[in-house]
PDB file of C-alpha atoms in Angstrom:
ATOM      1  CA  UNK A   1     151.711  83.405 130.641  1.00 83.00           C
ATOM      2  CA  UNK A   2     149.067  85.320 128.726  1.00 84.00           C
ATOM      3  CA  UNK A   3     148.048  82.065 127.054  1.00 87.00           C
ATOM      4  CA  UNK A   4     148.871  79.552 129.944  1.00 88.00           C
ATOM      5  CA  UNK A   5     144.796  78.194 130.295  1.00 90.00           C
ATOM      6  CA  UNK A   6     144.442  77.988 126.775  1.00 89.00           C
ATOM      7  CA  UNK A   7     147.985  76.284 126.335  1.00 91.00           C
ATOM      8  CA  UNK A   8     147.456  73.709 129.113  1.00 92.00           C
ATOM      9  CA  UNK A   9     144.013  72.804 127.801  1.00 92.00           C
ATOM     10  CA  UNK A  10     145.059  72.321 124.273  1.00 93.00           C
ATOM     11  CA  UNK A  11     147.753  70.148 126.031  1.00 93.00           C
ATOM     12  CA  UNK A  12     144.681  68.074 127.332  1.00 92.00           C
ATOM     13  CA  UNK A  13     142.940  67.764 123.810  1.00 92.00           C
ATOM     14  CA  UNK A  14     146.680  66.819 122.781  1.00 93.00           C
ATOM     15  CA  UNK A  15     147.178  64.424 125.316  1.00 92.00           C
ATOM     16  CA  UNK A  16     143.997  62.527 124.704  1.00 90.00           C
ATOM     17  CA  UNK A  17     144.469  62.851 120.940  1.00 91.00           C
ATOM     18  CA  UNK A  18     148.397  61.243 121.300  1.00 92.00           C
ATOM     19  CA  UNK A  19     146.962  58.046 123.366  1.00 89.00           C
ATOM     20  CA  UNK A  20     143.832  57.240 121.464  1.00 88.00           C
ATOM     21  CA  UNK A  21     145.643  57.611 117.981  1.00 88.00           C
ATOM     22  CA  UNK A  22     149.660  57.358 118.168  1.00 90.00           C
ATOM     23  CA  UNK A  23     151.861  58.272 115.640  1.00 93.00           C
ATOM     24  CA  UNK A  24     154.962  60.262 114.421  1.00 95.00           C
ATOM     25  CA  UNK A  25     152.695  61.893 111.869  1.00 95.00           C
ATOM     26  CA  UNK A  26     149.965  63.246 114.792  1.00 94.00           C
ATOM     27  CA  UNK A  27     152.524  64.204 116.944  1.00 96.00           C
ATOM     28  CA  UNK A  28     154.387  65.975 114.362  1.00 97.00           C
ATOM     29  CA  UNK A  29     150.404  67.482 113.331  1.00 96.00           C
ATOM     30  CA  UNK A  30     150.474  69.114 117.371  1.00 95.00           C
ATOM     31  CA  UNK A  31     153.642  70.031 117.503  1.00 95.00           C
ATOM     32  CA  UNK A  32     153.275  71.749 114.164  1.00 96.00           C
ATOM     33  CA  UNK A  33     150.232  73.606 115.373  1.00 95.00           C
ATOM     34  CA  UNK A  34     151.687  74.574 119.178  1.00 93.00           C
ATOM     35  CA  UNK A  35     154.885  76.129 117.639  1.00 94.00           C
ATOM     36  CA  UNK A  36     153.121  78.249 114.130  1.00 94.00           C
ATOM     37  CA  UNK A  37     150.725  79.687 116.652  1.00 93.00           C
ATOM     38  CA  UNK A  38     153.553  80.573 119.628  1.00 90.00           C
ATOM     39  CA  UNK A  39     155.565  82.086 116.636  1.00 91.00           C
ATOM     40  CA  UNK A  40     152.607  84.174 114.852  1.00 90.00           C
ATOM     41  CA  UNK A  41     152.013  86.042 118.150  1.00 89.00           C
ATOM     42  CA  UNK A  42     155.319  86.398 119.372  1.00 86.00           C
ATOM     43  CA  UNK A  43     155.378  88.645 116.130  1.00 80.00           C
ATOM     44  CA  UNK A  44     152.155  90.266 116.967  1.00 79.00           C
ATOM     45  CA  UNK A  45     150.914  92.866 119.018  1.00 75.00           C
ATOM     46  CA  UNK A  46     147.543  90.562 119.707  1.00 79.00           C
ATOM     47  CA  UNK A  47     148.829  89.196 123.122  1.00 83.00           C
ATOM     48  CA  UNK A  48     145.935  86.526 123.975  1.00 83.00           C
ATOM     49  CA  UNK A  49     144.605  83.724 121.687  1.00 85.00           C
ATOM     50  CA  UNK A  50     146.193  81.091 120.171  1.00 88.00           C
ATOM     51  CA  UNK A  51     144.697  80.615 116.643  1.00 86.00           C
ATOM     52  CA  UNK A  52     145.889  77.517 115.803  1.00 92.00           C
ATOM     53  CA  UNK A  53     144.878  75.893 119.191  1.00 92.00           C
ATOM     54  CA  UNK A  54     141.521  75.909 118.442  1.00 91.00           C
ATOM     55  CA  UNK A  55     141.150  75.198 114.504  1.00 93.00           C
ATOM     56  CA  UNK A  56     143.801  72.452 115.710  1.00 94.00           C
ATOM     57  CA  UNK A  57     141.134  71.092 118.588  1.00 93.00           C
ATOM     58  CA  UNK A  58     138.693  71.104 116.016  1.00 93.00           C
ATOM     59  CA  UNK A  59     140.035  69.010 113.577  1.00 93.00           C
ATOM     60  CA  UNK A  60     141.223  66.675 116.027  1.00 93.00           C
ATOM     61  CA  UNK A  61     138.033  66.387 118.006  1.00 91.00           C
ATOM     62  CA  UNK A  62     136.497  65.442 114.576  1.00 91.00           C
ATOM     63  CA  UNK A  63     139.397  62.997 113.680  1.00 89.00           C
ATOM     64  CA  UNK A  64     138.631  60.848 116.848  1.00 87.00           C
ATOM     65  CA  UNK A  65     135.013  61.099 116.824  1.00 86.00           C
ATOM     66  CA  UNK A  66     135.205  59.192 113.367  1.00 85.00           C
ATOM     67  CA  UNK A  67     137.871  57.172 114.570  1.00 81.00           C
ATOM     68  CA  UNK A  68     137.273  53.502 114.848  1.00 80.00           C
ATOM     69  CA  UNK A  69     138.252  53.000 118.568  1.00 72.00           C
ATOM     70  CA  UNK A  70     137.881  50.339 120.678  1.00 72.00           C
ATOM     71  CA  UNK A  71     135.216  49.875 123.827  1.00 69.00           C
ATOM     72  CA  UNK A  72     137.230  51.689 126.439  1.00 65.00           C
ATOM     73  CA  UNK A  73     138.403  54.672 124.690  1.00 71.00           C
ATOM     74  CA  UNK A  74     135.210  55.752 122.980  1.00 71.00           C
ATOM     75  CA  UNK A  75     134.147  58.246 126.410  1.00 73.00           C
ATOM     76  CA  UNK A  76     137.389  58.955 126.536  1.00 73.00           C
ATOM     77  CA  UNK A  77     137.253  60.954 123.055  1.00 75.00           C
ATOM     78  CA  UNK A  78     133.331  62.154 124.390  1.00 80.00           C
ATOM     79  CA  UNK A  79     135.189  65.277 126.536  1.00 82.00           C
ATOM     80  CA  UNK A  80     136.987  66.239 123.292  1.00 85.00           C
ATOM     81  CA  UNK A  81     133.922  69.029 122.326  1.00 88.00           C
ATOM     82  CA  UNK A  82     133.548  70.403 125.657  1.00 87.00           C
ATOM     83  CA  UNK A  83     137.468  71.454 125.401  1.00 88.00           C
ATOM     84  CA  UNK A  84     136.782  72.714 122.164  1.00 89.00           C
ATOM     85  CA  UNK A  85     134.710  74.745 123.136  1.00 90.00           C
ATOM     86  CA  UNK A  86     136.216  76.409 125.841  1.00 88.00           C
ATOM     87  CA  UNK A  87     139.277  77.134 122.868  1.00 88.00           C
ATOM     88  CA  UNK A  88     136.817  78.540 120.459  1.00 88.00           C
ATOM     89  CA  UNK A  89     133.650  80.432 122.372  1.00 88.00           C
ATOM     90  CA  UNK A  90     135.755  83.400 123.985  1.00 84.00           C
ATOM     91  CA  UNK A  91     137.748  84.421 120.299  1.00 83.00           C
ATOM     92  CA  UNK A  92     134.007  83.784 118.857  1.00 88.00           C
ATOM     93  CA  UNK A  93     131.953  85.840 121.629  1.00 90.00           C
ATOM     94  CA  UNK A  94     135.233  88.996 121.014  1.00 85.00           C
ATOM     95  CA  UNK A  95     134.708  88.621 117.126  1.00 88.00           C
ATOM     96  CA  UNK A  96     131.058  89.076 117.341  1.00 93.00           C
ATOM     97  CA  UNK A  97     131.010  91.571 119.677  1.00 91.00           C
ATOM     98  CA  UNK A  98     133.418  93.485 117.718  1.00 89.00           C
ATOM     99  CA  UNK A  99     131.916  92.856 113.915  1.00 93.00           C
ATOM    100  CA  UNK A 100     128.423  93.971 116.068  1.00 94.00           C
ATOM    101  CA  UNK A 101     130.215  96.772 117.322  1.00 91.00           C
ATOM    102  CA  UNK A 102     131.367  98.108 113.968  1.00 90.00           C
ATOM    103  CA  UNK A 103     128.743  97.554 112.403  1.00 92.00           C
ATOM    104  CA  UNK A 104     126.697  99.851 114.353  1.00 92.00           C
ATOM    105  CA  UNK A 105     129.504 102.495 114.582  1.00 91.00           C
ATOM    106  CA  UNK A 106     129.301 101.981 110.544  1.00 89.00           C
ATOM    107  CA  UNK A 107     125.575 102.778 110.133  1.00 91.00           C
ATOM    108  CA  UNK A 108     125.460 106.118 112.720  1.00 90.00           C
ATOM    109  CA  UNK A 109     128.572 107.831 111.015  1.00 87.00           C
ATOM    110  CA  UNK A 110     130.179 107.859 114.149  1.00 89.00           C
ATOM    111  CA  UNK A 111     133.770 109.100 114.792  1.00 89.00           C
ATOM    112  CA  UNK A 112     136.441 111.150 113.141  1.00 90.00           C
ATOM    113  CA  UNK A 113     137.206 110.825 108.993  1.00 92.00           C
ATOM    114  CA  UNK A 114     140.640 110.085 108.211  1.00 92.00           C
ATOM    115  CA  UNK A 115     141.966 113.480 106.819  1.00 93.00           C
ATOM    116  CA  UNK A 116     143.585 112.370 103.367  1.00 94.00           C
ATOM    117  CA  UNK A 117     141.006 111.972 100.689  1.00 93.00           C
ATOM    118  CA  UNK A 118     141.358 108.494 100.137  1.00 94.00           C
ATOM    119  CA  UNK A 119     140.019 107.559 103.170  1.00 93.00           C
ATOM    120  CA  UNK A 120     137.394 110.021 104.381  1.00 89.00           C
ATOM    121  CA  UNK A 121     135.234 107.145 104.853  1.00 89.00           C
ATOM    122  CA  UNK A 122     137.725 104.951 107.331  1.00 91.00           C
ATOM    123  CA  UNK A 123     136.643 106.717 111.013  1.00 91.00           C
ATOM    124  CA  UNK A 124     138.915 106.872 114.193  1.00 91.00           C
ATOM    125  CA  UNK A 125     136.095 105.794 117.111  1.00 90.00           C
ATOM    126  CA  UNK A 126     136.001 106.503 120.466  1.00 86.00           C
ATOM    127  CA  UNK A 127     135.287 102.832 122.259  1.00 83.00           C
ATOM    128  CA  UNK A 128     136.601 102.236 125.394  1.00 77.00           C
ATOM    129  CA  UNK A 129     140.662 103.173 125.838  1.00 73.00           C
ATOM    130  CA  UNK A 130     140.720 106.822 125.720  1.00 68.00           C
ATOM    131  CA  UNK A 131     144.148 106.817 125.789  1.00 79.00           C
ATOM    132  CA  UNK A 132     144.590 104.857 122.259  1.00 85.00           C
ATOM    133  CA  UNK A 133     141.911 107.496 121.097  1.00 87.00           C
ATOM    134  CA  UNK A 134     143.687 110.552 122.298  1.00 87.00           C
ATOM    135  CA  UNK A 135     146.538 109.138 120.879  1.00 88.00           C
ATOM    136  CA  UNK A 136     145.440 108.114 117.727  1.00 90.00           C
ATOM    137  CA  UNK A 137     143.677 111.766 117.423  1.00 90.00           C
ATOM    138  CA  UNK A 138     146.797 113.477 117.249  1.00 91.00           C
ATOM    139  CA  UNK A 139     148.049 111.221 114.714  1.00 92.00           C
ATOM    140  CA  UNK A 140     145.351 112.425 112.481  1.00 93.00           C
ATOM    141  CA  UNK A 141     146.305 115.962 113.081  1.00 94.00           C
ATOM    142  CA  UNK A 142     149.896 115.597 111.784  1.00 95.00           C
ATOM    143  CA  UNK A 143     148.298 113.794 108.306  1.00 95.00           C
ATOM    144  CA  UNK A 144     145.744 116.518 107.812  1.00 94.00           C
ATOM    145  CA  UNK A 145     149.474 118.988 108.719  1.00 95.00           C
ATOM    146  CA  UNK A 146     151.430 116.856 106.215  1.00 94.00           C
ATOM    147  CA  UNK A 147     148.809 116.967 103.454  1.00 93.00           C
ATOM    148  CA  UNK A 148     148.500 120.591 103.713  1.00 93.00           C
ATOM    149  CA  UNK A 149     152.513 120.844 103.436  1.00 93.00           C
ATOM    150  CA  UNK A 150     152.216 118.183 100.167  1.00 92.00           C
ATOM    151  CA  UNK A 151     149.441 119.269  98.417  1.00 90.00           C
ATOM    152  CA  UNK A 152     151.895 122.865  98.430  1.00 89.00           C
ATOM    153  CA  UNK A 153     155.115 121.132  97.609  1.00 85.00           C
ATOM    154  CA  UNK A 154     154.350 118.214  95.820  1.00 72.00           C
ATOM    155  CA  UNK A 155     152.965 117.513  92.195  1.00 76.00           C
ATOM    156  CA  UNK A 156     151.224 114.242  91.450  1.00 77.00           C
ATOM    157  CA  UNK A 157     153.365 112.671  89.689  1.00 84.00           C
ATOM    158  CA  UNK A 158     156.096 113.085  92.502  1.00 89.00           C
ATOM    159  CA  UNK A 159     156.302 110.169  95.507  1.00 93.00           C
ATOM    160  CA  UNK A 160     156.666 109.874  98.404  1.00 94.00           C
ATOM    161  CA  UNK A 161     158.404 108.042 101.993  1.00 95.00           C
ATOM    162  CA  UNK A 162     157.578 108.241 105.357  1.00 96.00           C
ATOM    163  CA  UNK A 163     159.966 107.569 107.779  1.00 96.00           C
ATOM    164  CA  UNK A 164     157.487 106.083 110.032  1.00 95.00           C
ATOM    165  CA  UNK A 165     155.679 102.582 110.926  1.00 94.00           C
ATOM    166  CA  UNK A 166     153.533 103.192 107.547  1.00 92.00           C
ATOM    167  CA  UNK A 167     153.215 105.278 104.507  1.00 93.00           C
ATOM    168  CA  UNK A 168     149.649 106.698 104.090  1.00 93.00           C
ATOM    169  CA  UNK A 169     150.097 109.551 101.568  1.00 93.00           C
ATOM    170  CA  UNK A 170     150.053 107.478  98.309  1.00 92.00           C
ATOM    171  CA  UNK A 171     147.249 105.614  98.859  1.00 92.00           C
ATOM    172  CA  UNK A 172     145.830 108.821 101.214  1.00 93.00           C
ATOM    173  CA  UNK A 173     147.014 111.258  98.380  1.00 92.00           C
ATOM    174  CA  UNK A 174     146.471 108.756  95.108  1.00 90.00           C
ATOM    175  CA  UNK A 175     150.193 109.786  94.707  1.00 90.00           C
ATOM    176  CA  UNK A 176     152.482 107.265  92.881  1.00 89.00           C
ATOM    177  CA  UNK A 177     153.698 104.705  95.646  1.00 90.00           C
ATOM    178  CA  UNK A 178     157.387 104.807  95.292  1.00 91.00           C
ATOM    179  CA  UNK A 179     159.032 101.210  94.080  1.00 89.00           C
ATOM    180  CA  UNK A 180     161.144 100.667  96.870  1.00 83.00           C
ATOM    181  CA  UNK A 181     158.566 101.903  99.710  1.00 87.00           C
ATOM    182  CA  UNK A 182     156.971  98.652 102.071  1.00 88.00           C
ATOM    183  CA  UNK A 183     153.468  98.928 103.383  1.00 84.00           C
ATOM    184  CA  UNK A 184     154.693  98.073 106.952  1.00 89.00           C
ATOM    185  CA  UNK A 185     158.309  98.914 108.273  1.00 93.00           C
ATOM    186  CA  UNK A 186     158.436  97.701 111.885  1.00 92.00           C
ATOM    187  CA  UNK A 187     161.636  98.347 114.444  1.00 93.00           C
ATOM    188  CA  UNK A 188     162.986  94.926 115.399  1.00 89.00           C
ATOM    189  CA  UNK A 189     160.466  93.071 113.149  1.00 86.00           C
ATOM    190  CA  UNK A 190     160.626  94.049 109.466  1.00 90.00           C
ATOM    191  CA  UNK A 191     164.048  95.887 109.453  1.00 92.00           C
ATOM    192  CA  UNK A 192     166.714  96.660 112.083  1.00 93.00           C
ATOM    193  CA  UNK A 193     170.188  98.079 112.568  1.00 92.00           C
ATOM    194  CA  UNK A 194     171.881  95.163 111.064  1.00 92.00           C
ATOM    195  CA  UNK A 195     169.117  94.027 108.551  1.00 92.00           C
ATOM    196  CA  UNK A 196     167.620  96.847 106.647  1.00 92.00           C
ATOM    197  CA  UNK A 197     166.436  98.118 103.029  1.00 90.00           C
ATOM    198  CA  UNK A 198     169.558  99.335 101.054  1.00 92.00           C
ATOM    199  CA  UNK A 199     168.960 103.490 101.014  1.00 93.00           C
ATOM    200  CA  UNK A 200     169.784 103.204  97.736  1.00 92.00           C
ATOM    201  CA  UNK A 201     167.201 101.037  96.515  1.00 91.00           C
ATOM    202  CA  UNK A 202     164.751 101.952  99.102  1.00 92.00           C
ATOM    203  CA  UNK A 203     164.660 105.648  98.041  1.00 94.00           C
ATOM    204  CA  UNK A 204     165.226 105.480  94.344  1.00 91.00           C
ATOM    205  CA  UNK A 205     161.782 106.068  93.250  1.00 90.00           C
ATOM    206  CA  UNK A 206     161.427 109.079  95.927  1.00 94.00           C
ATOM    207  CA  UNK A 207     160.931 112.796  95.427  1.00 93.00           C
ATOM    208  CA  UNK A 208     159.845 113.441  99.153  1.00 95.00           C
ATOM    209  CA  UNK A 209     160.909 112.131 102.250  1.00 96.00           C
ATOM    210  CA  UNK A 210     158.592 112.864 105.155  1.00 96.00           C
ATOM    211  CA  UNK A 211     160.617 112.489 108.733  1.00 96.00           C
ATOM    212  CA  UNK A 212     157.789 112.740 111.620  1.00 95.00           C
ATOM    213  CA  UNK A 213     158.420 114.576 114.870  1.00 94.00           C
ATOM    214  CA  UNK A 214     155.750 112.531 116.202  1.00 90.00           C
ATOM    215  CA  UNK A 215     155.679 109.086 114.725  1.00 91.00           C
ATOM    216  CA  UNK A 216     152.800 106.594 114.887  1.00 89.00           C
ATOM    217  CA  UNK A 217     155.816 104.096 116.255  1.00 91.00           C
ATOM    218  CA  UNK A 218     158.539 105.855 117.756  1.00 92.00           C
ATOM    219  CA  UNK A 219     161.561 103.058 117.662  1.00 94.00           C
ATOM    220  CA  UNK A 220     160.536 102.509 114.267  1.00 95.00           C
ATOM    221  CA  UNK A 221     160.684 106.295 113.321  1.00 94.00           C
ATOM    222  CA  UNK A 222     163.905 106.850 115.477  1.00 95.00           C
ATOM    223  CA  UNK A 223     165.609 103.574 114.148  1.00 95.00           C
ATOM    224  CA  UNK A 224     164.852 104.960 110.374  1.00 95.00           C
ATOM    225  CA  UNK A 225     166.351 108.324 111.210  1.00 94.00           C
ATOM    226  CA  UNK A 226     169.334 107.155 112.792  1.00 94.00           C
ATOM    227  CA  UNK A 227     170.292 104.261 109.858  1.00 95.00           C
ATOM    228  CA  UNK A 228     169.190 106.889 106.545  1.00 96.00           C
ATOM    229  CA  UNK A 229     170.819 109.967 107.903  1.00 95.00           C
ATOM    230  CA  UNK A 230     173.267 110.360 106.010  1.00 95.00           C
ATOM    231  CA  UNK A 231     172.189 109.014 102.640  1.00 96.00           C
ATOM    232  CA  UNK A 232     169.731 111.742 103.122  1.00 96.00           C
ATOM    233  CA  UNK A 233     171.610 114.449 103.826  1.00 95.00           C
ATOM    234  CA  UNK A 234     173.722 113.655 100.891  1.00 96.00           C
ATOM    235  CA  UNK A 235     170.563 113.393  98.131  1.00 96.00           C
ATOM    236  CA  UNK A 236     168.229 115.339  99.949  1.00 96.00           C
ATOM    237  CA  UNK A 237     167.767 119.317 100.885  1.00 95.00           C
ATOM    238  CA  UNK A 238     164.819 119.989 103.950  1.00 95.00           C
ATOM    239  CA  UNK A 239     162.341 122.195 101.962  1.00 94.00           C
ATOM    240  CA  UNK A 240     159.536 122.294 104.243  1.00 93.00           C
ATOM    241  CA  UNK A 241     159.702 122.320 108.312  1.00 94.00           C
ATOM    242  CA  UNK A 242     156.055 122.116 110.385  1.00 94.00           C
ATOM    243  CA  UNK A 243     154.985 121.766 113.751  1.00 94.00           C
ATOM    244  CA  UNK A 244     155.055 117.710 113.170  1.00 95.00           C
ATOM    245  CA  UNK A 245     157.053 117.010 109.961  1.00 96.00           C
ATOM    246  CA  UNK A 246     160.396 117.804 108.048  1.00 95.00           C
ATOM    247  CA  UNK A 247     160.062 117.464 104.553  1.00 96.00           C
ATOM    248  CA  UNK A 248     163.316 116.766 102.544  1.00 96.00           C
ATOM    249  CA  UNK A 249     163.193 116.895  98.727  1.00 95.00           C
ATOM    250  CA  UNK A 250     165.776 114.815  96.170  1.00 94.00           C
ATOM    251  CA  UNK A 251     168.783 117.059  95.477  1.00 92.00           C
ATOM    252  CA  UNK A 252     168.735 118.391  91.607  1.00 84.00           C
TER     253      UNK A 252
END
């Protein structure tokens, strides 16, 4: 429903496209397009704008307008552009307005520096959800909490997982990223109850576990905790307890 004006337009350009030039192989080419682009933000948390619609408008616009057509369909193909358009100009008016946007924010210095070393130059800005910012804020305070807890536990050879949506400490911390660690563990989307990383190979490389109180994605941190429980509390002892983290070590 999000998507419905874009959807039914792109159904227009389809439409056209389908009676001017039929064929199995175009309306496999649309049907191709319509379902990648449903299916890449289903999985998303982007919630408007259909990629493919409008790189698929495109290259169909410019397929008729070459097209050898006869008398009576050549104006049909002339309204082709205009519903182009109307696919492409909002995504390009929000992409410029946000590259402008950063840009700016860039060159001032504004915001708040990441608190692991690695990226003191990435900035948490205040645009215009204070919510997300508020949010986000906090989330800062329980890395600069966990790298105050690491940088007394840990050496730098020793690595480390995060029970969490993401791991920042080895890149954060230049600590050695464990082998069986993901960049991007997501609750219903990467792993699951039923469809998971087996603890065993998962943790095999890891000298730390870090299980947040306050996780950046709470059915992601909850679902972690609940499935590695026990595998943890049979190779790992908590060493370290803080306001926002336990910290469980491998067992000798």
């Amino acid at each position: 429903m999000n998507n419905l004006t874009e959807l039914a337009v792109y159904g227009i350009v389809a439409t056209i496209f389908l009676a001017l030039a039929p064929s199995y192989r175009n309306l496999l080419f649309v049907g191709f397009c319509c379902a990648t682009g449903i299916l890449l933000i289903e999985q998303n948390f982007q919630i408007v704008g259909i990629l493919t619609l409008g790189a698929s408008a495109v290259a169909i616009t410019q397929y008729l307008l070459q097209a050898e057509l006869s008398p009576q369909h050549r104006k049909a193909r002339l309204v082709l552009p205009l519903l182009s358009a109307f696919l492409l100009l909002p995504a390009a008016i929000s992409n410029v307005a946000a590259v402008t946007l950063h840009v700016g924010y860039a060159i001032t210095g504004r915001g708040e520096p990441i608190p692991l070393p690695a990226f003191s130059e990435i900035r948490l800005v205040e645009t215009w959800s204070a919510g997300q910012y508020d949010y986000f804020e906090g989330y800062n305070r329980t890395l600069a909490e966990a790298s105050e807890a690491l940088s007394q536990l840990a050496t730098r050879q020793e690595s480390v997982a995060v029970l969490d949506f993401v791991n920042p400490f080895s890149a954060g911390l230049g600590l050695p990223p464990p082998a069986g660690d993901s960049a991007w563990y997501h609750w219903g989307r990467t792993l699951g109850p039923d469809y998971h990383p087996a603890a065993d190979e998962m943790f095999a490389d890891v000298d730390l576990i870090l299980d947040p109180k306050w996780p950046i994605e709470i059915w992601t941190g909850n679902g972690m905790r609940d499935i590695f429980a026990h595998y943890i509390a049979r190779r790992y002892d908590m060493v370290r307890e803080t306001a926002s983290w336990r910290i469980y070590r491998r067992k000798a």
